[in-house]
PDB file of C-alpha atoms and ligand atoms in Angstrom:
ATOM      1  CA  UNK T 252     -17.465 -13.600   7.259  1.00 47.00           C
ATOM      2  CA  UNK T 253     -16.781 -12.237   3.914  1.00 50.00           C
ATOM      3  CA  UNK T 254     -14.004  -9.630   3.395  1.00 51.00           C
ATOM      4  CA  UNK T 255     -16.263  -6.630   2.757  1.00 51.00           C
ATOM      5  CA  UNK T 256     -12.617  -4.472   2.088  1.00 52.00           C
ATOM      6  CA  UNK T 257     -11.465  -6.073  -1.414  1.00 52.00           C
ATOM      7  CA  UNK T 258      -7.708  -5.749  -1.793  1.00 56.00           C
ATOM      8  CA  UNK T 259      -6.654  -3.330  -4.045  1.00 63.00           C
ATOM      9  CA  UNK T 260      -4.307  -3.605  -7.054  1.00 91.00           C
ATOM     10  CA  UNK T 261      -1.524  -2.076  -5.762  1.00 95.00           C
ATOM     11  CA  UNK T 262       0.559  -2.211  -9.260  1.00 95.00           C
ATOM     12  CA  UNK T 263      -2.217  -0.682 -10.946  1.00 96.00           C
ATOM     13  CA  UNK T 264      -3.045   2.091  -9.122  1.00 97.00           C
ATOM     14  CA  UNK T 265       0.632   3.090  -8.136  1.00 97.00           C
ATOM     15  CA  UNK T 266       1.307   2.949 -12.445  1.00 97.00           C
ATOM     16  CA  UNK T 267      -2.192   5.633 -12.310  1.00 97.00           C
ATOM     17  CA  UNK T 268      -0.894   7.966  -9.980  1.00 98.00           C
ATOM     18  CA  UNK T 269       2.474   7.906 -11.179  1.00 98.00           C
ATOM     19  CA  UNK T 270       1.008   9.229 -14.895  1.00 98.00           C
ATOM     20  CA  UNK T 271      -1.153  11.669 -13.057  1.00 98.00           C
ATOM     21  CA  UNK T 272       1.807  12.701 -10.719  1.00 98.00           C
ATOM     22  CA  UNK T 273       3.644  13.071 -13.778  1.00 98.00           C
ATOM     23  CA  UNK T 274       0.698  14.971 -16.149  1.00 98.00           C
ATOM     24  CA  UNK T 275       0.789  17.377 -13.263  1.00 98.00           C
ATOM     25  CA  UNK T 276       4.924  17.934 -12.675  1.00 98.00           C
ATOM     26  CA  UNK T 277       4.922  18.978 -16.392  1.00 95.00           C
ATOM     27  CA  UNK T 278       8.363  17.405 -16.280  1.00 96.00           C
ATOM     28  CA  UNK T 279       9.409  18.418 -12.615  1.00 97.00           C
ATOM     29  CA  UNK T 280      10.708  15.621 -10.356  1.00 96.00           C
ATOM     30  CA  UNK T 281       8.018  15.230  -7.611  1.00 98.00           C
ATOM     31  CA  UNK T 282       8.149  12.140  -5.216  1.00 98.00           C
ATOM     32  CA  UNK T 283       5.354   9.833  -4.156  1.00 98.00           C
ATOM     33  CA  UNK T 284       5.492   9.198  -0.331  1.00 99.00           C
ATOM     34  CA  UNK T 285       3.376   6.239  -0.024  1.00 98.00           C
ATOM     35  CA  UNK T 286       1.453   6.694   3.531  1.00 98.00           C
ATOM     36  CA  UNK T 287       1.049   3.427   4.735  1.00 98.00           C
ATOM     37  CA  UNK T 288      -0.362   3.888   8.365  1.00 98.00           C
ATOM     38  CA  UNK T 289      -2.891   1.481  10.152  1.00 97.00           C
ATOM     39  CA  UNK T 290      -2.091  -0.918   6.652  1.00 97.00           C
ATOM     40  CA  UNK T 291      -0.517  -4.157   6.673  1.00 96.00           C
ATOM     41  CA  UNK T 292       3.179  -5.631   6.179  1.00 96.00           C
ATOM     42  CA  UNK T 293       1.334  -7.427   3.284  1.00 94.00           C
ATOM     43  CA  UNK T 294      -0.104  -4.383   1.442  1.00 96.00           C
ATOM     44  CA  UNK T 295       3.325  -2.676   1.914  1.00 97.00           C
ATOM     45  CA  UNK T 296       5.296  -5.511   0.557  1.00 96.00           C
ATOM     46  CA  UNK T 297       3.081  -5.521  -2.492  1.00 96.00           C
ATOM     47  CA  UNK T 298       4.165  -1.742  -3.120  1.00 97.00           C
ATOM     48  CA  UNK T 299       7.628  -2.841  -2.659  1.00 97.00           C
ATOM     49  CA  UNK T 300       7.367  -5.560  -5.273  1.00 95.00           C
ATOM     50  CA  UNK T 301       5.955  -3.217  -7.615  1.00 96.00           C
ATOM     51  CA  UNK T 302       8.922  -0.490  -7.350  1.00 96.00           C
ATOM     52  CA  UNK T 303       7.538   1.726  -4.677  1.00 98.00           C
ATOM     53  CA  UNK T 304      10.831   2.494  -2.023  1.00 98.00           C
ATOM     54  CA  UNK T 305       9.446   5.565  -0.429  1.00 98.00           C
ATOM     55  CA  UNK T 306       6.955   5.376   2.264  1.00 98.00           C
ATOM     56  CA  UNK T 307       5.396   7.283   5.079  1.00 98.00           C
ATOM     57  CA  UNK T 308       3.863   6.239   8.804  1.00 98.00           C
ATOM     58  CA  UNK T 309       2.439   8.716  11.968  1.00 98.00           C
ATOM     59  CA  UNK T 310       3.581   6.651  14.409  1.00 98.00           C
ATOM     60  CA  UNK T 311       7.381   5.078  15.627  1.00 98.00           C
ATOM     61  CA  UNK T 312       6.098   2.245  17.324  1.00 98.00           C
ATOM     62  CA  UNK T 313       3.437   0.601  14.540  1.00 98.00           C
ATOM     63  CA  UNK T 314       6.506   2.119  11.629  1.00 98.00           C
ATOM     64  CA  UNK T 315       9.070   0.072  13.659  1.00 98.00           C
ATOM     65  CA  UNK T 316       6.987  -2.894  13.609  1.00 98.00           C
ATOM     66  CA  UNK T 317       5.968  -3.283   9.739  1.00 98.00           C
ATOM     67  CA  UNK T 318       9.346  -1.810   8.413  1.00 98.00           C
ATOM     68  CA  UNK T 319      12.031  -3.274  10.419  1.00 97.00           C
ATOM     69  CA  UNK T 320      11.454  -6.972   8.720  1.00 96.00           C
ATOM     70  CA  UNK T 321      10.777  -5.329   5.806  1.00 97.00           C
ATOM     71  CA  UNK T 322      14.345  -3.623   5.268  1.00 96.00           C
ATOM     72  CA  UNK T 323      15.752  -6.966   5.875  1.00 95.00           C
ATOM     73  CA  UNK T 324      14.416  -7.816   2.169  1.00 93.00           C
ATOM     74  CA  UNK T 325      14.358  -4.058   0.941  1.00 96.00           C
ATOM     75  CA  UNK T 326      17.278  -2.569   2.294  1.00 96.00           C
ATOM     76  CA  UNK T 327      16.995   0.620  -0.502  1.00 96.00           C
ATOM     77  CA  UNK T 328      13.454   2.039   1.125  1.00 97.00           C
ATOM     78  CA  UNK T 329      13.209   5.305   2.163  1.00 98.00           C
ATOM     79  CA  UNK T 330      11.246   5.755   5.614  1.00 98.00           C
ATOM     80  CA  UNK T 331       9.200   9.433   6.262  1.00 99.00           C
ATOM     81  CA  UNK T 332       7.824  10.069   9.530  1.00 99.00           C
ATOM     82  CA  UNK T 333       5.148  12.506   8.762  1.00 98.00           C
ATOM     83  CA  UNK T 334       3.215  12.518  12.419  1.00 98.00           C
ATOM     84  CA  UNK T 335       3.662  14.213  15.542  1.00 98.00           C
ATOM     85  CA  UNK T 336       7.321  13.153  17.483  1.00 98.00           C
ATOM     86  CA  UNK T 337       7.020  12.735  21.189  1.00 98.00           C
ATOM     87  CA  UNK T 338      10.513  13.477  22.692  1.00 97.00           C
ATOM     88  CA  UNK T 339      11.216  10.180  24.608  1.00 97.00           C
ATOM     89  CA  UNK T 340      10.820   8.421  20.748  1.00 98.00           C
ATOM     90  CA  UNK T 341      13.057  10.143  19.017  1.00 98.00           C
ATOM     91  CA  UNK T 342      15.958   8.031  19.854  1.00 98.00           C
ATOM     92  CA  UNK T 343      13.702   4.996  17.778  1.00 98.00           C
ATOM     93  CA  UNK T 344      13.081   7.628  15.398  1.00 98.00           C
ATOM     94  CA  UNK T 345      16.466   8.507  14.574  1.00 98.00           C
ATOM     95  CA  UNK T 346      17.332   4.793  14.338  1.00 97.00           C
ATOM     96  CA  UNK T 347      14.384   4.461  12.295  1.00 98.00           C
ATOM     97  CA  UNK T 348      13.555   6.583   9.487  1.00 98.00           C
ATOM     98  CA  UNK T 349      15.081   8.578   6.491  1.00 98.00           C
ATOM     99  CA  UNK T 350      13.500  11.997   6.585  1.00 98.00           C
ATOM    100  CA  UNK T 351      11.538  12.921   9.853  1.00 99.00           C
ATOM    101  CA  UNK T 352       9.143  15.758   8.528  1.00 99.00           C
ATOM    102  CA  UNK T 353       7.220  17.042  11.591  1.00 98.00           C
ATOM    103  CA  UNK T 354      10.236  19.306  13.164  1.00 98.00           C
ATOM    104  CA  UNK T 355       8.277  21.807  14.571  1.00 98.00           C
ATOM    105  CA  UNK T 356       9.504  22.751  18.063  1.00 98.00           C
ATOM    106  CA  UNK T 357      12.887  23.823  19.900  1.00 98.00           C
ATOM    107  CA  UNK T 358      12.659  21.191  22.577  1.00 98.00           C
ATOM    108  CA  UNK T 359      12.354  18.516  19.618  1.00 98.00           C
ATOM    109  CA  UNK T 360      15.315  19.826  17.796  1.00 98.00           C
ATOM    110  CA  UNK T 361      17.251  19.872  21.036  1.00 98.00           C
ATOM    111  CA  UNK T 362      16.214  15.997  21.043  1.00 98.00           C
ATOM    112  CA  UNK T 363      17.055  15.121  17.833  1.00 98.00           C
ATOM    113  CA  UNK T 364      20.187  16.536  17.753  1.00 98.00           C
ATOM    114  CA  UNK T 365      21.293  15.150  21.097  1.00 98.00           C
ATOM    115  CA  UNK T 366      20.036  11.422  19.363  1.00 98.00           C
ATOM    116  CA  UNK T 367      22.125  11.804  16.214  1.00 97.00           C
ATOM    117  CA  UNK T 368      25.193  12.934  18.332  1.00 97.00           C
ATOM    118  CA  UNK T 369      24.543  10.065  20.518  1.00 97.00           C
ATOM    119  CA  UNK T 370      23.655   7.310  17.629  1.00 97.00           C
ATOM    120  CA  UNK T 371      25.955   8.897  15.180  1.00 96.00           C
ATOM    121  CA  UNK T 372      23.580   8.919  12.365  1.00 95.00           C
ATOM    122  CA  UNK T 373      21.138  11.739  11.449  1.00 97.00           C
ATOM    123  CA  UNK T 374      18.194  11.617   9.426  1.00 98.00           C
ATOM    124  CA  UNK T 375      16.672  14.310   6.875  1.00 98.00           C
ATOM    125  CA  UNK T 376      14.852  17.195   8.491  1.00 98.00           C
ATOM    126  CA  UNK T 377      12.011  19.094   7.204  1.00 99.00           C
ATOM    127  CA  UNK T 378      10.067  21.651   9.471  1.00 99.00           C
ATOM    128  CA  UNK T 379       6.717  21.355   9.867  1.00 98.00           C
ATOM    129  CA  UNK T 380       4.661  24.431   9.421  1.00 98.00           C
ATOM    130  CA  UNK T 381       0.967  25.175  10.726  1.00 98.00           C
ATOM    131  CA  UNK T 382       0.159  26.720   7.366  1.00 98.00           C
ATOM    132  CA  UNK T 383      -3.694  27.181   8.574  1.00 97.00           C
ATOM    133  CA  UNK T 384      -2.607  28.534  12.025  1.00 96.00           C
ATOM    134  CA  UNK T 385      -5.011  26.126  13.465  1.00 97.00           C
ATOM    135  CA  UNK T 386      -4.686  25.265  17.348  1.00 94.00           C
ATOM    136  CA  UNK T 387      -5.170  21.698  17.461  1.00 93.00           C
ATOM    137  CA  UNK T 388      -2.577  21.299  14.432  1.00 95.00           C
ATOM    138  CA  UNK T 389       0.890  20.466  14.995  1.00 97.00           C
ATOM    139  CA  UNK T 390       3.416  22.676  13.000  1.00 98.00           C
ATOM    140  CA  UNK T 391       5.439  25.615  14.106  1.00 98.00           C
ATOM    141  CA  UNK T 392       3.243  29.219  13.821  1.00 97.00           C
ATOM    142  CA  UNK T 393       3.135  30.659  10.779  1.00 96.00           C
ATOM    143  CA  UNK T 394       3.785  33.574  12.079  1.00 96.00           C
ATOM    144  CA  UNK T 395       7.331  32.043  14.100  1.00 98.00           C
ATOM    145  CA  UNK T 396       8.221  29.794  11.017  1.00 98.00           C
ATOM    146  CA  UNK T 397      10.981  32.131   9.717  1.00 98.00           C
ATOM    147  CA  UNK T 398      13.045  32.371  12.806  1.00 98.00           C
ATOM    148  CA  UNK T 399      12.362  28.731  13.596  1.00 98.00           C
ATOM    149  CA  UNK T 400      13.643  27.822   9.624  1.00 98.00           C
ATOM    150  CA  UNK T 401      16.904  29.828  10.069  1.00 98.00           C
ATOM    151  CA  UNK T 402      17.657  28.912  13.684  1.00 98.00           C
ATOM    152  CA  UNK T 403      17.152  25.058  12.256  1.00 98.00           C
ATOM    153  CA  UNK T 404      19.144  25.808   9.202  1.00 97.00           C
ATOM    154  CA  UNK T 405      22.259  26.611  11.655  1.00 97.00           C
ATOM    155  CA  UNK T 406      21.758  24.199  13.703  1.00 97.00           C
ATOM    156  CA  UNK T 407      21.480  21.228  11.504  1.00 98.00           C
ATOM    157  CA  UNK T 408      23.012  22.892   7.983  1.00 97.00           C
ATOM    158  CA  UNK T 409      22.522  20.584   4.877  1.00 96.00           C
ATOM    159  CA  UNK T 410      20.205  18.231   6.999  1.00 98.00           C
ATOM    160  CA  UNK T 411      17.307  20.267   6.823  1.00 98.00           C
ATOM    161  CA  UNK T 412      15.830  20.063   3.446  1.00 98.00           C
ATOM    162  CA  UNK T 413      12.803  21.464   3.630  1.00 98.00           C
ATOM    163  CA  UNK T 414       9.516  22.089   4.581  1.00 99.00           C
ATOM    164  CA  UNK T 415       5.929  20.523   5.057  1.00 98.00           C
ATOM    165  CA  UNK T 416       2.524  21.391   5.909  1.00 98.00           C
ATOM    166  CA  UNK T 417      -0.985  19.991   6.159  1.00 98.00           C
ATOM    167  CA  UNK T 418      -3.297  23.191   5.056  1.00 97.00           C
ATOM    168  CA  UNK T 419      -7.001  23.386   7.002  1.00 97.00           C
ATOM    169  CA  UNK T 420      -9.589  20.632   6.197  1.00 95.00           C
ATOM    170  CA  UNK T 421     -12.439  22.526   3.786  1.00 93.00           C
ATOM    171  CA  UNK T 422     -10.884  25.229   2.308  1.00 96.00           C
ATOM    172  CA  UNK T 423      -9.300  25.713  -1.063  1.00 98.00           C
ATOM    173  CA  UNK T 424      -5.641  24.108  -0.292  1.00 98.00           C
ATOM    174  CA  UNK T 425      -3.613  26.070  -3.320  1.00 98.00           C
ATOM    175  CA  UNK T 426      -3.143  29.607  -1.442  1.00 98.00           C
ATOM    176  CA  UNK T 427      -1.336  27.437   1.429  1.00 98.00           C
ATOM    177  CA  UNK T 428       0.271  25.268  -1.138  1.00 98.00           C
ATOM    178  CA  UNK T 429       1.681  28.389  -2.311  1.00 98.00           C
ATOM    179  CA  UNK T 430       2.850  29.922   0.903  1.00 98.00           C
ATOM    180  CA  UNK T 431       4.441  27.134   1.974  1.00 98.00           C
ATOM    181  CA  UNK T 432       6.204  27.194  -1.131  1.00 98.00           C
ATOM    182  CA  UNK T 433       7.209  30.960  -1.083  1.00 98.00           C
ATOM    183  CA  UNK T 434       8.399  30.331   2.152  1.00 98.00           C
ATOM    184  CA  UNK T 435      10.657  27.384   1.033  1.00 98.00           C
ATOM    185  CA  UNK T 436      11.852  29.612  -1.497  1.00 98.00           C
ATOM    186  CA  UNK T 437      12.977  31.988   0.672  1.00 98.00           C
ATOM    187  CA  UNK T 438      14.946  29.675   2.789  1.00 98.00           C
ATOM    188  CA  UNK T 439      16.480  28.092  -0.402  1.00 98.00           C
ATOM    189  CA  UNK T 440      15.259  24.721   0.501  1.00 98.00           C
ATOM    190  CA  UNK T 441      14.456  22.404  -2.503  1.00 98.00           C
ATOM    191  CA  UNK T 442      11.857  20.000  -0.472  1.00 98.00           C
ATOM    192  CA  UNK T 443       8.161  21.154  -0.306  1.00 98.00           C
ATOM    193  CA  UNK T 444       6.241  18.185   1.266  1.00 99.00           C
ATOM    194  CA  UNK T 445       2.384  19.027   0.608  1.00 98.00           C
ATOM    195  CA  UNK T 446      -0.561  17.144  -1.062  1.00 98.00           C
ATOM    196  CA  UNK T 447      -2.378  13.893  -0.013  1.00 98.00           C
ATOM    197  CA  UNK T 448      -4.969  11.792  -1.833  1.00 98.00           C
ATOM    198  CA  UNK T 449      -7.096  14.201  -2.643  1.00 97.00           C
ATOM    199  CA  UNK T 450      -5.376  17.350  -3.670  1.00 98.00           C
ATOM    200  CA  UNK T 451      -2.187  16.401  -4.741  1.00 98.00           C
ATOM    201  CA  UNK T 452      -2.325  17.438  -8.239  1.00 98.00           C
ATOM    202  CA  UNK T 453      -3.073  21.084  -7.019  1.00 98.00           C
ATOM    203  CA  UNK T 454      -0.266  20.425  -4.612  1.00 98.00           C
ATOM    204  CA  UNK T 455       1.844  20.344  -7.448  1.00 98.00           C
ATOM    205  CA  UNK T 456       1.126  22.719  -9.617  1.00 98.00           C
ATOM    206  CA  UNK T 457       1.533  24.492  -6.887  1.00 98.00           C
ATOM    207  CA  UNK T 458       5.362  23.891  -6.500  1.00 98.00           C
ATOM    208  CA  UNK T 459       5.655  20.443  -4.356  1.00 98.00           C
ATOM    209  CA  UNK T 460       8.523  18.088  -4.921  1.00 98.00           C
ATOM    210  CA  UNK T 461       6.759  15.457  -2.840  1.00 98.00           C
ATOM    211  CA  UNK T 462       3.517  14.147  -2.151  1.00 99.00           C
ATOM    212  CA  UNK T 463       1.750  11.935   0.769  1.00 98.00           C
ATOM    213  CA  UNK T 464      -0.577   9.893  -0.895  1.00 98.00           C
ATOM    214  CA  UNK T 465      -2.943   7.211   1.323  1.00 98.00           C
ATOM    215  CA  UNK T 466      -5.760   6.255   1.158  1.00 97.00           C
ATOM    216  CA  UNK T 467      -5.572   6.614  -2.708  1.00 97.00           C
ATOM    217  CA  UNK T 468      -3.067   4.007  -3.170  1.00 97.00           C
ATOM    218  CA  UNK T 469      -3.955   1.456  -0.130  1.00 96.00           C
ATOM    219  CA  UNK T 470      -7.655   2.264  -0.058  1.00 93.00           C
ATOM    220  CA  UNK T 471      -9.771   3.992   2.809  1.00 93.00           C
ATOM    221  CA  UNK T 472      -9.126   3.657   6.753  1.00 90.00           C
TER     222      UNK T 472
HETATM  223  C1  PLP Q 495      -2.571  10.241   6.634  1.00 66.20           C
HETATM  224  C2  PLP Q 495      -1.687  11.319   6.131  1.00 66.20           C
HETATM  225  C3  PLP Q 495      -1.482  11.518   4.741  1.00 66.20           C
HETATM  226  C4  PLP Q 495      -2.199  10.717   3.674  1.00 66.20           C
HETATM  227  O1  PLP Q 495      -3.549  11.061   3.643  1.00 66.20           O
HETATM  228  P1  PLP Q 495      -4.500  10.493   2.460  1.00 66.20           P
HETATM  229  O2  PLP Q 495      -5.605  11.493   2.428  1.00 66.20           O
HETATM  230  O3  PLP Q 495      -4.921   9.141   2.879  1.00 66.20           O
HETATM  231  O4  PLP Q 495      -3.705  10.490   1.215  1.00 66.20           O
HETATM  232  C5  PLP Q 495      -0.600  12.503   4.355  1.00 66.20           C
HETATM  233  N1  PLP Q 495       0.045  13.273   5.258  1.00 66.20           N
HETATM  234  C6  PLP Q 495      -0.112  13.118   6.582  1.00 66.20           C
HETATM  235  C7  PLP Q 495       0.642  13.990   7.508  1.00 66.20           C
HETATM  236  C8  PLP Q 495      -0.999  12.158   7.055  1.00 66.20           C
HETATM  237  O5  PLP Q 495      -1.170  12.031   8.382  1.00 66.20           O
END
């Protein structure tokens, strides 16, 4: 059977979204996440080779699988977990990635920070915010984020850096960009996480600092 999925040029189109990342940042810092769930070790290596460190999975179990050879050879990458965190993972987590953005409950914080105490290492932290309000949407309330931001600040102090959010599918994305920015403003905390493949530009114009881009850089899934 012929290979009806032709393998993208990963060099090429990471050098393209870097220049429109950049065209858009207007000399900010922002930081490409590359999302590389349901792709291949292969695919990832190739962003590796061609300078990419930072990356981003949903899932512990399929993240643990691709990336633990890979740090063997790339030591220097930078692991996001941007999907939902069951509590009986978040040991693996902890052991696993960078920056965990989807803190968005008590009982997970309570988790974490019994992991990190445990493994003596703690990863980044941002909260997770359900911008939209939507109910099948993870993401603390918008309407409980503040209390949930401070109590995490406390708790956790210079590990939480920020915040992220995933505004409703269909609607015009830059009024929750915005939002989620004002509300990381308010909490002083530098890391806005918003923007995929198809609205990251707005994302930034908007006020992110870094971007989750998929199925723009690896193709569709
Ligand atoms: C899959 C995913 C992305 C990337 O989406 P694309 O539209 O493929 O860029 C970003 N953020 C989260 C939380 C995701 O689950």
């Amino acid at each position: 059977m012929r290979d009806i999925h032709p393998v993208p040029d990963i060099a090429a189109t990471l050098a393209d979204l870097q220049r429109r990342i950049a065209r858009a940042a207007d000399g900010r810092a922002v930081d490409l996440i590359a999302v590389s769930k349901t792709k291949p070790a292969a695919l990832i290596e190739a962003a590796l080779v061609a300078g990419q460190l930072a990356f981003g999975e949903n899932r512990v179990q399929e993240a643990a699988l691709k990336f633990t050879p890979l740090r063997v050879a790339h030591p220097d990458l930078d692991l996001h977990l941007i999907g939902p965190l069951q509590t009986n993972k978040v040991r693996d987590a902890v052991l696993l990635f960078d920056q965990i953005e989807t803190l968005d409950r008590p009982k997970l914080a309570d988790a974490l920070a019994t992991a990190a105490e445990r493994e003596g290492m703690m990863p980044n932290l941002l909260v997770q915010v359900n911008i939209g309000d939507e109910p099948q949407k993870a993401g603390i309330r918008r309407d409980a984020a503040d209390g949930f931001i401070r109590a995490m600040r406390a708790r956790f102090g210079n590990a939480l850096l920020g915040l992220m959010a995933i505004p409703p599918v269909g609607a015009d994305p830059a009024p929750y960009f915005r939002d989620l920015v004002a509300m990381a403003d308010h909490h002083g905390l530098p890391v806005r996480s918003i923007g995929m493949s198809d609205d990251f530009e707005t994302a930034i114009e908007c006020g992110a600092t870094q971007v989750r881009i998929g199925s723009a850089l690896f193709g569709g899934r």
